[in-house]
Structure formats: structure tokens, C-alpha cells
PDB file of C-alpha atoms in Angstrom:
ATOM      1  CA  UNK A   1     109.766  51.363  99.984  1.00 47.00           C
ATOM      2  CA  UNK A   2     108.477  52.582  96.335  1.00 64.00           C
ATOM      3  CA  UNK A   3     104.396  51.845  95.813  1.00 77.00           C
ATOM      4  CA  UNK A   4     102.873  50.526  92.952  1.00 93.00           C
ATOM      5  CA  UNK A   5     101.274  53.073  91.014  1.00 96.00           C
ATOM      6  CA  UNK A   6     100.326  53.715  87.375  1.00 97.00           C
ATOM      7  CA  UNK A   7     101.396  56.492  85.592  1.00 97.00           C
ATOM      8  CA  UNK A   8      97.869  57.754  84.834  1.00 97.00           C
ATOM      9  CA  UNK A   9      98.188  58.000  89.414  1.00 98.00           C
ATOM     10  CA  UNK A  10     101.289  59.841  89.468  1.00 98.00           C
ATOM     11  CA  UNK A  11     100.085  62.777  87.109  1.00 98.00           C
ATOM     12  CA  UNK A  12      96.618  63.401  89.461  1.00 98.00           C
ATOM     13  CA  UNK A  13      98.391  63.460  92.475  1.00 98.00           C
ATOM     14  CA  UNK A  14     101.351  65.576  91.077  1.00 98.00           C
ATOM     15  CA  UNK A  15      98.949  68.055  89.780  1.00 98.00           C
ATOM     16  CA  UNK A  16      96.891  68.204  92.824  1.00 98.00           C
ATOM     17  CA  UNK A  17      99.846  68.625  94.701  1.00 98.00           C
ATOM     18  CA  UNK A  18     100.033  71.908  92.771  1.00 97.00           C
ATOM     19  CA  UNK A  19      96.858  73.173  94.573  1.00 97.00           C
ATOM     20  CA  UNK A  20      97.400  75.012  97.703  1.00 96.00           C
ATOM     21  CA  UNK A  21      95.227  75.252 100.803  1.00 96.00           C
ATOM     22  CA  UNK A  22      93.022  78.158 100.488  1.00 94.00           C
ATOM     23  CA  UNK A  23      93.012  78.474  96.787  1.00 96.00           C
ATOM     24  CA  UNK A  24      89.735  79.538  94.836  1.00 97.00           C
ATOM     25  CA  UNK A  25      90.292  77.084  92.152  1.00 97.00           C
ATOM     26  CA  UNK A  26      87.946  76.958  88.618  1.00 96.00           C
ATOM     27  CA  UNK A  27      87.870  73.354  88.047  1.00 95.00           C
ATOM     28  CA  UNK A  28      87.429  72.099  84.427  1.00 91.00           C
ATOM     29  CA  UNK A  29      85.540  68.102  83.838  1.00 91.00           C
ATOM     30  CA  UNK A  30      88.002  65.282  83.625  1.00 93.00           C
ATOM     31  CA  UNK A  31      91.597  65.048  84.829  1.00 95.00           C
ATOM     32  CA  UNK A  32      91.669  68.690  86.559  1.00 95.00           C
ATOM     33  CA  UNK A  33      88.354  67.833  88.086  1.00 96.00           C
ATOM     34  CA  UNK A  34      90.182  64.305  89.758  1.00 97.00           C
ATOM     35  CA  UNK A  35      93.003  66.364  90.858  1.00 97.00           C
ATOM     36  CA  UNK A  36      91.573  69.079  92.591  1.00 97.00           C
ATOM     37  CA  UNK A  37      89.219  66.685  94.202  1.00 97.00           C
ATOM     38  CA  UNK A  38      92.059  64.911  95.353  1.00 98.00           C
ATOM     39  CA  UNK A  39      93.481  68.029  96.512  1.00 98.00           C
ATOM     40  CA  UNK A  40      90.564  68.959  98.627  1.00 98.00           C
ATOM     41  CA  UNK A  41      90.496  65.359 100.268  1.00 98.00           C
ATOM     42  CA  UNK A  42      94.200  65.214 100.850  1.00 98.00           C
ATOM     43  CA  UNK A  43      96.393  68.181 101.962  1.00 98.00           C
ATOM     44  CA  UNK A  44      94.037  71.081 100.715  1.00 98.00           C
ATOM     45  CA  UNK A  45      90.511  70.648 102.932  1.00 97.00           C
ATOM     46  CA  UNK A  46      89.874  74.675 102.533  1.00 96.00           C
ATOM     47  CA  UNK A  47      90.276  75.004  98.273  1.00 97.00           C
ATOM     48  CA  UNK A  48      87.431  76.620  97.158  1.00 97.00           C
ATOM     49  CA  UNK A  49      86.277  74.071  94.031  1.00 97.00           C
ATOM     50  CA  UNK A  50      84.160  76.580  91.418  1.00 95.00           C
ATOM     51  CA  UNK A  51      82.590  74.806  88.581  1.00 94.00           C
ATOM     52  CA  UNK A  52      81.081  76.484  85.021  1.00 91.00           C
ATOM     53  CA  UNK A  53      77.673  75.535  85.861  1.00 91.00           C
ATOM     54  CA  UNK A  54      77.787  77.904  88.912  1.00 93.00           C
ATOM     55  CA  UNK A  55      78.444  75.431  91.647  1.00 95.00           C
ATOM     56  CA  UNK A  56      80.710  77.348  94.391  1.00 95.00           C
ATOM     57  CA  UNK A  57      82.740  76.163  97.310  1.00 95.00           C
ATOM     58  CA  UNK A  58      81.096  72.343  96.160  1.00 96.00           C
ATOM     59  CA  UNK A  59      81.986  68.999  97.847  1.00 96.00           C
ATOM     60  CA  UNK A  60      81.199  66.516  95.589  1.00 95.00           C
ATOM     61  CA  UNK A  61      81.345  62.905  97.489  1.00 95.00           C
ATOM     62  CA  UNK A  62      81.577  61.421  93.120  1.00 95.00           C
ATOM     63  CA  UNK A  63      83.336  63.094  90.619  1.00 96.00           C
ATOM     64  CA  UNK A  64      81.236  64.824  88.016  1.00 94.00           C
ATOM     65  CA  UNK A  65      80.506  63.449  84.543  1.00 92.00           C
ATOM     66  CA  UNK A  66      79.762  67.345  83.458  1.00 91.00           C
ATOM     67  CA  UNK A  67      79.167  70.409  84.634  1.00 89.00           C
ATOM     68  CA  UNK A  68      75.934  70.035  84.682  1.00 87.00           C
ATOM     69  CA  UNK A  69      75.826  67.131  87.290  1.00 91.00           C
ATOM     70  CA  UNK A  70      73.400  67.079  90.068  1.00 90.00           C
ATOM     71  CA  UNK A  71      76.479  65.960  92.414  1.00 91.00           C
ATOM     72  CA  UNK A  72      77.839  69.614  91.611  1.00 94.00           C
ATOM     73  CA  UNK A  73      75.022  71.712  93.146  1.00 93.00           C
ATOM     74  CA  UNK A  74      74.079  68.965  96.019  1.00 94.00           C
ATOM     75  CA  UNK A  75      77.017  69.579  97.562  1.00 94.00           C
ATOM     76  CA  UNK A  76      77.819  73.385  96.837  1.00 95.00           C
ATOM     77  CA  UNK A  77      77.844  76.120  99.361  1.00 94.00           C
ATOM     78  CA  UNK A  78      75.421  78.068  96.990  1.00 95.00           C
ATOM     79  CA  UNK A  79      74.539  78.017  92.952  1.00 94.00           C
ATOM     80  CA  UNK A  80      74.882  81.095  90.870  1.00 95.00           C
ATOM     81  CA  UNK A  81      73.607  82.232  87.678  1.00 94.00           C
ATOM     82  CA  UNK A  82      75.920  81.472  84.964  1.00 91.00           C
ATOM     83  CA  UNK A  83      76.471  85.315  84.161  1.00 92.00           C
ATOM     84  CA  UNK A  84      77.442  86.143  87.929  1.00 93.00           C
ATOM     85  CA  UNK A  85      79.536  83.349  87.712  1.00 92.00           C
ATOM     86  CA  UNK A  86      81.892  84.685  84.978  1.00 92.00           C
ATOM     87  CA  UNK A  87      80.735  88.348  85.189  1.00 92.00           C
ATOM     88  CA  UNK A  88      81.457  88.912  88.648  1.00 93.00           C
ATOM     89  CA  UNK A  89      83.549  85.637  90.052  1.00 92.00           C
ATOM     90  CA  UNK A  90      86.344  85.031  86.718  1.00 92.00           C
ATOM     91  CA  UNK A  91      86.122  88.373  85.309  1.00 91.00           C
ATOM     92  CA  UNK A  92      85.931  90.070  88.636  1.00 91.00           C
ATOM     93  CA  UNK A  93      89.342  88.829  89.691  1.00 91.00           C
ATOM     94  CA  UNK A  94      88.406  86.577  92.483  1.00 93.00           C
ATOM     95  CA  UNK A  95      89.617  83.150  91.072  1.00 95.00           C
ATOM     96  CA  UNK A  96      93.089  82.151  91.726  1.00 95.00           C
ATOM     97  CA  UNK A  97      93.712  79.568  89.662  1.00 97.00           C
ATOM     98  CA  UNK A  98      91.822  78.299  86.536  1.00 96.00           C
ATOM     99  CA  UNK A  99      92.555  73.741  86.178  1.00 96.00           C
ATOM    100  CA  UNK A 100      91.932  73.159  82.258  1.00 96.00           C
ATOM    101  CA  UNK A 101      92.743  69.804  80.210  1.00 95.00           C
ATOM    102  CA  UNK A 102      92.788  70.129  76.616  1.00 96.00           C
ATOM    103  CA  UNK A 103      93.096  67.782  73.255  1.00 96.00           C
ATOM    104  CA  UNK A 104      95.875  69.856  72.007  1.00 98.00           C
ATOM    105  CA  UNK A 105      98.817  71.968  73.504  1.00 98.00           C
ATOM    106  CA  UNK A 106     101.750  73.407  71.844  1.00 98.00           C
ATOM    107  CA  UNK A 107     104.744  75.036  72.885  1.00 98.00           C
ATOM    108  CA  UNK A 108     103.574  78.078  73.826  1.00 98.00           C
ATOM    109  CA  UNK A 109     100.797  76.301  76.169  1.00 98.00           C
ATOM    110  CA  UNK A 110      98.264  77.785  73.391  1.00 98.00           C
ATOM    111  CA  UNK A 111      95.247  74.906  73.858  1.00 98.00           C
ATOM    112  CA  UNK A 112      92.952  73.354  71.386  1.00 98.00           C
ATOM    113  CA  UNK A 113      89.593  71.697  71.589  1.00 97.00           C
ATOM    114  CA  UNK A 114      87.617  72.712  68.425  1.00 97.00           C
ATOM    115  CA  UNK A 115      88.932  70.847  65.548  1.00 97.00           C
ATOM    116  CA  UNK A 116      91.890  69.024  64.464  1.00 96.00           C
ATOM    117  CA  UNK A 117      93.232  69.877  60.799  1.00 96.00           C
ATOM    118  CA  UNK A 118      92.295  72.582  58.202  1.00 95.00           C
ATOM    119  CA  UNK A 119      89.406  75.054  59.912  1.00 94.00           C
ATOM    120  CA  UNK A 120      87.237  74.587  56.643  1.00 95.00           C
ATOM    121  CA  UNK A 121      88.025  70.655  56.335  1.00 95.00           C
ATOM    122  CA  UNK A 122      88.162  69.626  59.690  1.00 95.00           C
ATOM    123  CA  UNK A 123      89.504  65.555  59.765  1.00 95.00           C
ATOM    124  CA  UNK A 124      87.758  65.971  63.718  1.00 95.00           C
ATOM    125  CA  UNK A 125      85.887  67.948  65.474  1.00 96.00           C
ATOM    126  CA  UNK A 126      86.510  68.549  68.920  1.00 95.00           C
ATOM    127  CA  UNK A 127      83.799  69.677  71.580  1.00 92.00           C
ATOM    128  CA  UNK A 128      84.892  73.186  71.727  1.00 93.00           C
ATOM    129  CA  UNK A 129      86.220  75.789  74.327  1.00 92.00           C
ATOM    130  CA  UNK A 130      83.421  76.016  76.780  1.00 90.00           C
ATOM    131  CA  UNK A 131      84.532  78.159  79.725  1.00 91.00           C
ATOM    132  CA  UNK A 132      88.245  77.698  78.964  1.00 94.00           C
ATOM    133  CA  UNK A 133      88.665  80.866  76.734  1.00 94.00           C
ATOM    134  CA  UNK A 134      87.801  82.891  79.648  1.00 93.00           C
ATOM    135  CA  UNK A 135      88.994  81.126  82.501  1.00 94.00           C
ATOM    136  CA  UNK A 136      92.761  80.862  80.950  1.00 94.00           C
ATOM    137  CA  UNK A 137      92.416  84.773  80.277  1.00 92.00           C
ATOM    138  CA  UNK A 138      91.095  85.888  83.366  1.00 93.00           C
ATOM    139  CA  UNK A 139      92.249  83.707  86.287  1.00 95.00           C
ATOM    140  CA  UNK A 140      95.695  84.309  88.373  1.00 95.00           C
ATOM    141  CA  UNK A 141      97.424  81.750  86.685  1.00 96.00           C
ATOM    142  CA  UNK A 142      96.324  78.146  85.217  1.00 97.00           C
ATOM    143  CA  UNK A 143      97.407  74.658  85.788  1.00 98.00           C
ATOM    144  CA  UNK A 144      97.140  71.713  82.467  1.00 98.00           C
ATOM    145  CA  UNK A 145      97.238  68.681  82.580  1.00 97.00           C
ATOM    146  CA  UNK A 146      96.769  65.613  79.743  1.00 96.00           C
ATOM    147  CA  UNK A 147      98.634  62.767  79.134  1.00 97.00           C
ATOM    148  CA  UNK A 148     102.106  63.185  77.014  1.00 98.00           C
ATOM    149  CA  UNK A 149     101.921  62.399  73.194  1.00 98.00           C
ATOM    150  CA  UNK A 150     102.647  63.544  70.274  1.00 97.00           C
ATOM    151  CA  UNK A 151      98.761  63.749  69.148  1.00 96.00           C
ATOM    152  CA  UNK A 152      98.286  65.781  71.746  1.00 98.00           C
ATOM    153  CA  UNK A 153     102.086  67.747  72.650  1.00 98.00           C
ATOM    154  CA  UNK A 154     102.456  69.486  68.717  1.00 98.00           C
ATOM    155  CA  UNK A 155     104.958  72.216  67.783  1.00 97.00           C
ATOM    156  CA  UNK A 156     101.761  74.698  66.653  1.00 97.00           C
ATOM    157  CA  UNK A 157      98.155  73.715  67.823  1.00 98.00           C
ATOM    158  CA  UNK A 158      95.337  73.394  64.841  1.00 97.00           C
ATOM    159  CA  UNK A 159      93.141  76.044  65.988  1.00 97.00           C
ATOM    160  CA  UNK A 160      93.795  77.947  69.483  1.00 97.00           C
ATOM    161  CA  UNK A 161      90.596  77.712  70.997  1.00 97.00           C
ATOM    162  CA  UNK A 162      91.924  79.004  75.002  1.00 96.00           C
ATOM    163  CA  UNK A 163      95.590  81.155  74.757  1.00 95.00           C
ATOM    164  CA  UNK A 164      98.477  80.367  76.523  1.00 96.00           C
ATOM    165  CA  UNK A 165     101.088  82.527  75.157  1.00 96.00           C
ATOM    166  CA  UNK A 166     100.030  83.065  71.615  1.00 96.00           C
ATOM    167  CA  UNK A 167     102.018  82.130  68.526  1.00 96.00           C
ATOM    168  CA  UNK A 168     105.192  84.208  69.485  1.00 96.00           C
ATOM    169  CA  UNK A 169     104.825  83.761  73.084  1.00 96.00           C
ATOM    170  CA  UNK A 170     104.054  87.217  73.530  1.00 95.00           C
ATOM    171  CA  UNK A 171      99.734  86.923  72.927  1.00 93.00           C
ATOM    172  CA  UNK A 172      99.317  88.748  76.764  1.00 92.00           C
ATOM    173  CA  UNK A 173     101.890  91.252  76.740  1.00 90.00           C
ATOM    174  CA  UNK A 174     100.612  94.421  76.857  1.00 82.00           C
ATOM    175  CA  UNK A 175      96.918  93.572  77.724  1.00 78.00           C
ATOM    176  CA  UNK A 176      94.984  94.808  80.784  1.00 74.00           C
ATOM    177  CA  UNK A 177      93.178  92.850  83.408  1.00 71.00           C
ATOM    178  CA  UNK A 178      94.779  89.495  82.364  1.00 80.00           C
ATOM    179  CA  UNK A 179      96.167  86.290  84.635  1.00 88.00           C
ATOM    180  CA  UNK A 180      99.384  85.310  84.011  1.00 91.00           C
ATOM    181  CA  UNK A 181      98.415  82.282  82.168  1.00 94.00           C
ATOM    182  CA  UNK A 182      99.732  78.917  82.445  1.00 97.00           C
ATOM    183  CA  UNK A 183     102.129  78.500  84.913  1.00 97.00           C
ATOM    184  CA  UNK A 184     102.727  74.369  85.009  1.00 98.00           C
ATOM    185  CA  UNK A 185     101.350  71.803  82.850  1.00 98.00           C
ATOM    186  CA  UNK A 186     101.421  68.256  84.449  1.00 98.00           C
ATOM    187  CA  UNK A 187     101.440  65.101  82.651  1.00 98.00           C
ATOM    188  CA  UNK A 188     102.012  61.110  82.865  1.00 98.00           C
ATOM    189  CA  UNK A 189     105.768  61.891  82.262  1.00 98.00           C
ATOM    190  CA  UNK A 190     106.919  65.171  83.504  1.00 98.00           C
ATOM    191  CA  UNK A 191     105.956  68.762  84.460  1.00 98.00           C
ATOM    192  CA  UNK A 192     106.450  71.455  82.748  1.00 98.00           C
ATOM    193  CA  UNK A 193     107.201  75.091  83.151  1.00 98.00           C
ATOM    194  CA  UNK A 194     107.119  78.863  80.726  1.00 98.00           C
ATOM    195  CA  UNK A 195     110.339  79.582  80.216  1.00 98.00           C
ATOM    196  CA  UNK A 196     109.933  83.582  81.800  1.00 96.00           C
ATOM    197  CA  UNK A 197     111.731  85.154  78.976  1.00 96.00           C
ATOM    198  CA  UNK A 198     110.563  83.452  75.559  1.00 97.00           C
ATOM    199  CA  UNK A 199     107.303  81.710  77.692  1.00 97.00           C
ATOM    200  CA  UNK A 200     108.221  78.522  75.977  1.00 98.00           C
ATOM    201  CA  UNK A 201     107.658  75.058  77.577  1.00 98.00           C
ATOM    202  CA  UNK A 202     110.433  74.043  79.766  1.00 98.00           C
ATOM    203  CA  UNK A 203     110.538  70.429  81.333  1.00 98.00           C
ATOM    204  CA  UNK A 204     111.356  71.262  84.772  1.00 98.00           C
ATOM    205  CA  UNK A 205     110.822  67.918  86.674  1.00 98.00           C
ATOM    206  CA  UNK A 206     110.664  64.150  85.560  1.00 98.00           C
ATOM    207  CA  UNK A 207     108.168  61.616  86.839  1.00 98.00           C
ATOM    208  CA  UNK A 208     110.038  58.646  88.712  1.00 97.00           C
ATOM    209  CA  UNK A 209     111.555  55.765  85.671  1.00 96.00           C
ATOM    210  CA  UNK A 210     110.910  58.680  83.327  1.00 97.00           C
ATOM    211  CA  UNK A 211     113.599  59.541  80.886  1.00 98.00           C
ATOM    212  CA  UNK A 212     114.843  62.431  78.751  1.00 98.00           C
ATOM    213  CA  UNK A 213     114.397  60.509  75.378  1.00 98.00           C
ATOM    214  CA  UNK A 214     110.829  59.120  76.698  1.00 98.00           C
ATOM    215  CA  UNK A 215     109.531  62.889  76.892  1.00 98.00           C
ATOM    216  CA  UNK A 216     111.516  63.840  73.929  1.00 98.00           C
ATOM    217  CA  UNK A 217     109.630  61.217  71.930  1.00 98.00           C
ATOM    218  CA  UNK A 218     106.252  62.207  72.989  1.00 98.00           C
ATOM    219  CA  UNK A 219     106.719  65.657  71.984  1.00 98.00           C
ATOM    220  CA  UNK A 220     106.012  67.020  68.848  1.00 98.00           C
ATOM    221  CA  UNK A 221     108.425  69.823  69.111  1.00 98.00           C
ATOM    222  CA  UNK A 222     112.527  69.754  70.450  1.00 98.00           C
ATOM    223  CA  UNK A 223     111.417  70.250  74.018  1.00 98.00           C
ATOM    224  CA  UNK A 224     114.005  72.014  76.486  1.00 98.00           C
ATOM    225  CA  UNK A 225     115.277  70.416  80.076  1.00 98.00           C
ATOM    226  CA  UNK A 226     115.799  72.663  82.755  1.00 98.00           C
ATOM    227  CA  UNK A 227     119.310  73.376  83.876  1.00 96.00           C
ATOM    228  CA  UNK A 228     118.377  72.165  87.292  1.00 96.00           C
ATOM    229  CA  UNK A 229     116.007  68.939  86.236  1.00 97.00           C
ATOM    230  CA  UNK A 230     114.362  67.502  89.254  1.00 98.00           C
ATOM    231  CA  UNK A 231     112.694  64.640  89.846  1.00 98.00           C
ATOM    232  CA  UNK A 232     108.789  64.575  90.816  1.00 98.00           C
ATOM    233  CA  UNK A 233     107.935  62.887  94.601  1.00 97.00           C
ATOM    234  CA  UNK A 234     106.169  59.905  93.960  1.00 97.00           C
ATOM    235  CA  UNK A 235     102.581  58.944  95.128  1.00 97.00           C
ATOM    236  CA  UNK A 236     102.335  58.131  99.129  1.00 97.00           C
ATOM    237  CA  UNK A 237     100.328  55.742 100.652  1.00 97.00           C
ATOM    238  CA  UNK A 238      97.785  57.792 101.610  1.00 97.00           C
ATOM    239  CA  UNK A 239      97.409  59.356  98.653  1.00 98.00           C
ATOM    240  CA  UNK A 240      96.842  56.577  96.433  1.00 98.00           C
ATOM    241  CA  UNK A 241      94.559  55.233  98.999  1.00 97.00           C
ATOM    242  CA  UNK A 242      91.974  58.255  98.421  1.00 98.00           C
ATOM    243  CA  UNK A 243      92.870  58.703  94.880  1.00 98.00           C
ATOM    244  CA  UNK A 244      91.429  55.140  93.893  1.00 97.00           C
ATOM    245  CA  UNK A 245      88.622  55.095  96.792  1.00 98.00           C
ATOM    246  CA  UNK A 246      87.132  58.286  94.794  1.00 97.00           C
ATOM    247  CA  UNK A 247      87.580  56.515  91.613  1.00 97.00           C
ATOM    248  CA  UNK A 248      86.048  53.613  92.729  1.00 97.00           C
ATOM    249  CA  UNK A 249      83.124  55.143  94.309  1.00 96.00           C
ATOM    250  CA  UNK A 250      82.792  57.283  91.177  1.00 96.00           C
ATOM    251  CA  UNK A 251      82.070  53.543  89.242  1.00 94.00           C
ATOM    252  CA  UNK A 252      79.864  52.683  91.353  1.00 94.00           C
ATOM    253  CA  UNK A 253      78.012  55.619  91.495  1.00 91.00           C
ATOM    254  CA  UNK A 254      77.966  56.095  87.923  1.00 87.00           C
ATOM    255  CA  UNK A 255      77.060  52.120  87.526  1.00 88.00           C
ATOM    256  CA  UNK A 256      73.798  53.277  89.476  1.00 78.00           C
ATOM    257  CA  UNK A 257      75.311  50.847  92.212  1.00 66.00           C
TER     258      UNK A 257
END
């Protein structure tokens, strides 16, 4: 019998779903934060969460409003200094996968969150990279995930701010001591996949009642199906069931309830 479930549900619990057990997972504020929280109270109790502010192995009973939440370090195995944190933990090789959103995404996974328009004449200004410049360069791979629109899904990103692939596709070839980059993005329609030859987005699996023209429409480039399109599992039960209880208590906690 199919559940109820938005579509906002369907892209947390497919992209925790893409968290294994065991994982040492840098977890960026927002949507990847959700999802790998879900992760970690679902089907992956032993994913190491690390956060920017230093907060390893945490446990957070809310879900963070930054990384500088007290939640974050409360429930932590131990805090680090910033520097160890990227010097020794990111840069040293020992994170697995980096979890980023993003404002802006093109087809070559590039991601922007400085400004949107000319660099000089900016019509926004975003909050900036943060952590993600290094995390996307230095982790094994990285999972993205934002909602599907054409604001936000454009052919060639405003300013790249964290690289994917660069321009051509080819921004890491050639350069030591680098992850592999992104290796899914997950959104409210679809998931998405580097093509391994030209490292252009591939839609690789459609979210239940999703169609071909829906992502085609929210994408501001011609986006390319797999050969072999699947269809994503929906939501279960129990799933959905922990998914909105964190949610929930995250309200309530944030409501000073």
C-alpha cells in the first residue's frame, strides 16, 4: 500500500539512504544535515556525523540551526579545534563522504553560494562557501542535495564558490590528493549521477509520479536520462515515522517548548 508523503520527504530519505553504515560523513546545515540524521536513526546507527565547528562522532537528539549550535558539541564524542578539524580530519584523508546543499548547481555539479549575477553587480548575495570549498575537494566523494528548479538547476553557475567538475568537466583531472567529487545529487524529483566520461549530470533514477518532462522543466540545461532509468523506492513506514518525529521535535525545541 503506497504512504502519503511529500516530496520535500522523499528527497531526505532518498539521500540518507545514500549513507552507509560506518561512513565518516562531513555533514553540511540544512537538508544534508536532516538526511544524515535520518541516516544515523534509521539503517546507519554507526555513521560517524562530523560537523565544521569541530563536533565529531555527534548525536544530536534536534537538528542544528548552525554549526555553531550547542546541540552539536552536547552530544559529540569530543570537540576539536577548527584547524585539526580540516588540517588533520578533511585534509588528512579520513572523511569519506562530504553532504553539501547549495543555492546553485550546474551541469557539471560546480556549486554556488556567493552571489547570483555579475561578480561586481551582484542582484544577491549569497552567504558564501564556508567549509564547502574544502570539503568537496578533499573528501572521498560528495553527496547534494536541493530541491529541483530552474533558479537553482542552471546550465553554468554565477560564481563557483565549491567545484564539482569545473567548467569543462575536467577541473580535477590531473590534481593530487583530491576526492572524487560529487558522486549523486538528490532532489524532490530525481537523482542524479556524473556521467564517468564527460562528468556531466545524468538523471539516473525518478522519484515515484515523477516524469521526464517534470525534470526536464526544472532544469536549466537539456538534462540526459540514463539508458537504464530507474525508479527511486519510496518512503517506508518507518521511515517517515522518524523523519517527521525529528522534525517535530526540532519545532519544539527551537519554539523553546
Amino acid at each position: 500500500m503506497s504512504l502519503d508523503y511529500t516530496s520535500a520527504e522523499m528527497m531526505t530519505v532518498t539521500a540518507a539512504r545514500a549513507l552507509e553504515n560506518g561512513m565518516t560523513c562531513f555533514v553540511g546545515i540544512g537538508l544534508p544535515s536532516e538526511a544524515a540524521n535520518l541516516a544515523r536513526l534509521t539503517h546507519a546507527p554507526d555513521v560517524v556525523l562530523i560537523y565544521e565547528s569541530g563536533t565529531l562522532q555527534t548525536r544530536p537528539d534536534v537538528l542544528p540551526l548552525s554549526i555553531g549550535d550547542g546541540e552539536l558539541c552536547e552530544s559529540a564524542l569530543t570537540t576539536v579545534a577548527v584547524p585539526e578539524m580540516f588540517r588533520y580530519w578533511l585534509q588528512g584523508g579520513k572523511i569519506s563522504v562530504g553532504f553539501l546543499g547549495t543555492a546553485q548547481i550546474d551541469r557539471f555539479a560546480n556549486l554556488n553560494t556567493t552571489l547570483i549575477g555579475d561578480y561586481h553587480d551582484p542582484r544577491v548575495r549569497l552567504p558564501g562557501g564556508g567549509g564547502a570549498p574544502e570539503i568537496a575537494t578533499c573528501a572521498g566523494e560528495v553527496f547534494i542535495t536541493l530541491k529541483h528548479s530552474r533558479r537553482a538547476f542552471v546550465k553554468d553557475v554565477d560564481f563557483v564558490t565549491t567545484l564539482g567538475f569545473g567548467r569543462d568537466g575536467k577541473g580535477r583531472d590531473g590534481v593530487p590528493n583530491i576526492g572524487k567529487g560529487p558522486s549523486r545529487v538528490i532532489t524532490d524529483l530525481c537523482v542524479m549521477k556524473p556521467d564517468p566520461e564527460s562528468k556531466e549530470l545524468v538523471v539516473v533514477s525518478l522519484h515515484p509520479g515523477v516524469t521526464r518532462e517534470d525534470v526536464i522543466e526544472a532544469t536549466g540545461w537539456e538534462i540526459r536520462f540514463a539508458e537504464a532509468l530507474e525508479s527511486t523506492p519510496e518512503p517506508s513506514e518507518r521511515e517517515l515515522e522518524i523523519l517527521r518525529e525529528l522534525k517535530d521535535r526540532t519545532a519544539r525545541a527551537h519554539a523553546g517548548e
